[in-house]
Amino acid sequence: MYNGAKMDKDTIEQFVTNSKRVGNANTLISKNEFLASFRQDDYEYVYIPAFNYYKKILIDKNGIKKAIVESNLAIAETGTVVIDNNDETLRRSTSLAEELNIVVLSSSIVSFLENSNELLNNLTKKDHAYITFITGASRTADIELVLAMGVHGPLRVNIIIITDA
């Protein structure tokens, strides 16, 4: 989790706008609403350290249907989330889940990438650092420009912004 200054409403709105542009579903929800409605059994893999929610499973090359993970940072200018994927199972969940749900604490949203230099420097100093930037569901096109979804990552990305965490 990024411990930056509390983000203003405009920064959150900019993040949501840019996240929607790449096809993500976005939900703004209060911490209390999230805690009251969250059901771990709805997901095969859960990694939400801010609320001490964890559910690990073995994820092989066949992937999983549904995962929910917490981002370390979100960048409003691009609608991108950043996840410290040093853990192999976490890394697999973000790339092999058909539906990836990402919890973003509103306090972790920065306006621009350069506002995250300190956090990114700290994350990349770790041995075997593996930082993932996710802007939307996986998309690729063949030579005839036929678009395929979910080939190299999630088919769907849902962003859940916790507004008062």
CSV table of C-alpha atoms in Angstrom, one decimal, residues 29-134:
chain,number,residue,atom,x,y,z
A,29,ILE,CA,-17.1,1.7,-2.3
A,30,SER,CA,-16.5,2.7,1.3
A,31,LYS,CA,-14.3,0.6,3.6
A,32,ASN,CA,-17.3,-0.3,5.7
A,33,GLU,CA,-19.4,-1.3,2.6
A,34,PHE,CA,-16.5,-3.4,1.3
A,35,LEU,CA,-16.0,-5.2,4.6
A,36,ALA,CA,-19.7,-5.9,5.0
A,37,SER,CA,-20.1,-7.3,1.5
A,38,PHE,CA,-16.8,-9.1,0.9
A,39,ARG,CA,-17.0,-12.9,0.7
A,40,GLN,CA,-13.8,-14.8,0.4
A,41,ASP,CA,-15.6,-17.8,-1.0
A,42,ASP,CA,-16.4,-15.9,-4.1
A,43,TYR,CA,-12.7,-16.0,-5.2
A,44,GLU,CA,-10.2,-18.8,-5.7
A,45,TYR,CA,-7.3,-16.6,-4.7
A,46,VAL,CA,-7.4,-13.7,-2.2
A,47,TYR,CA,-4.6,-11.3,-1.4
A,48,ILE,CA,-5.7,-8.1,0.4
A,49,PRO,CA,-3.1,-7.2,3.1
A,50,ALA,CA,-4.9,-4.0,4.1
A,51,PHE,CA,-7.8,-6.0,5.6
A,52,ASN,CA,-5.8,-9.2,6.4
A,53,TYR,CA,-7.7,-11.2,3.8
A,54,TYR,CA,-5.7,-14.1,2.4
A,55,LYS,CA,-6.6,-17.3,0.5
A,56,LYS,CA,-3.8,-19.1,-1.3
A,57,ILE,CA,-4.1,-22.0,-3.7
A,58,LEU,CA,-1.8,-23.7,-6.1
A,59,ILE,CA,-2.2,-22.0,-9.5
A,60,ASP,CA,-0.8,-24.0,-12.4
A,61,LYS,CA,-0.6,-23.2,-16.1
A,62,ASN,CA,-4.4,-23.8,-16.5
A,63,GLY,CA,-5.0,-20.7,-14.3
A,64,ILE,CA,-8.0,-19.9,-12.2
A,65,LYS,CA,-11.4,-18.3,-12.8
A,66,LYS,CA,-11.4,-15.5,-10.2
A,67,ALA,CA,-8.9,-13.7,-8.1
A,68,ILE,CA,-8.9,-10.6,-5.9
A,69,VAL,CA,-5.7,-8.8,-5.1
A,70,GLU,CA,-4.6,-5.4,-3.6
A,71,SER,CA,-2.5,-3.0,-5.5
A,72,ASN,CA,0.4,-1.1,-4.0
A,73,LEU,CA,-0.3,2.0,-6.1
A,74,ALA,CA,-2.6,3.4,-8.8
A,75,ILE,CA,-1.7,6.0,-11.4
A,76,ALA,CA,-4.5,8.4,-12.4
A,77,GLU,CA,-3.0,9.6,-15.7
A,78,THR,CA,-3.2,6.1,-17.2
A,79,GLY,CA,-5.7,4.2,-15.1
A,80,THR,CA,-2.8,1.8,-14.2
A,81,VAL,CA,-2.4,-0.2,-11.0
A,82,VAL,CA,1.0,-1.3,-9.7
A,83,ILE,CA,1.5,-4.5,-7.8
A,84,ASP,CA,4.6,-5.8,-6.0
A,85,ASN,CA,4.4,-9.3,-7.4
A,86,ASN,CA,7.5,-10.8,-5.7
A,87,ASP,CA,5.4,-13.7,-4.5
A,88,GLU,CA,5.1,-16.3,-7.3
A,89,THR,CA,1.5,-17.3,-6.5
A,90,LEU,CA,0.4,-13.6,-6.5
A,91,ARG,CA,2.2,-13.1,-9.8
A,92,ARG,CA,0.4,-16.1,-11.3
A,93,SER,CA,-3.0,-14.9,-10.0
A,94,THR,CA,-2.6,-11.5,-11.8
A,95,SER,CA,-1.7,-13.1,-15.1
A,96,LEU,CA,-3.6,-16.4,-15.1
A,97,ALA,CA,-7.0,-15.5,-13.6
A,98,GLU,CA,-9.8,-15.1,-16.1
A,99,GLU,CA,-11.3,-12.4,-14.0
A,100,LEU,CA,-8.9,-10.2,-12.0
A,101,ASN,CA,-10.4,-8.0,-9.3
A,102,ILE,CA,-8.0,-5.4,-7.9
A,103,VAL,CA,-8.6,-3.5,-4.7
A,104,VAL,CA,-7.2,0.1,-4.8
A,105,LEU,CA,-7.1,2.1,-1.6
A,106,SER,CA,-8.0,5.7,-2.5
A,107,SER,CA,-4.9,6.9,-0.5
A,108,SER,CA,-2.7,4.9,-3.0
A,109,ILE,CA,-3.8,6.8,-6.1
A,110,VAL,CA,-1.2,9.3,-7.4
A,111,SER,CA,-1.8,11.8,-10.2
A,112,PHE,CA,1.3,10.9,-12.3
A,113,LEU,CA,3.8,8.1,-12.6
A,114,GLU,CA,6.6,10.4,-11.4
A,115,ASN,CA,4.7,10.9,-8.1
A,116,SER,CA,5.5,7.3,-7.3
A,117,ASN,CA,9.3,7.4,-7.7
A,118,GLU,CA,10.1,6.8,-4.0
A,119,LEU,CA,7.8,3.8,-3.7
A,120,LEU,CA,9.0,2.3,-7.0
A,121,ASN,CA,12.6,2.8,-6.0
A,122,ASN,CA,12.0,1.0,-2.7
A,123,LEU,CA,10.1,-1.9,-4.3
A,124,THR,CA,12.8,-2.4,-7.0
A,125,LYS,CA,15.6,-2.5,-4.4
A,126,LYS,CA,14.4,-5.9,-3.2
A,127,ASP,CA,16.2,-9.0,-4.3
A,128,HIS,CA,14.4,-10.5,-7.3
A,129,ALA,CA,12.0,-7.6,-7.5
A,130,TYR,CA,9.0,-8.2,-9.8
A,131,ILE,CA,6.7,-5.2,-10.2
A,132,THR,CA,3.6,-5.5,-12.4
A,133,PHE,CA,1.9,-2.6,-14.1
A,134,ILE,CA,-1.7,-3.5,-15.1
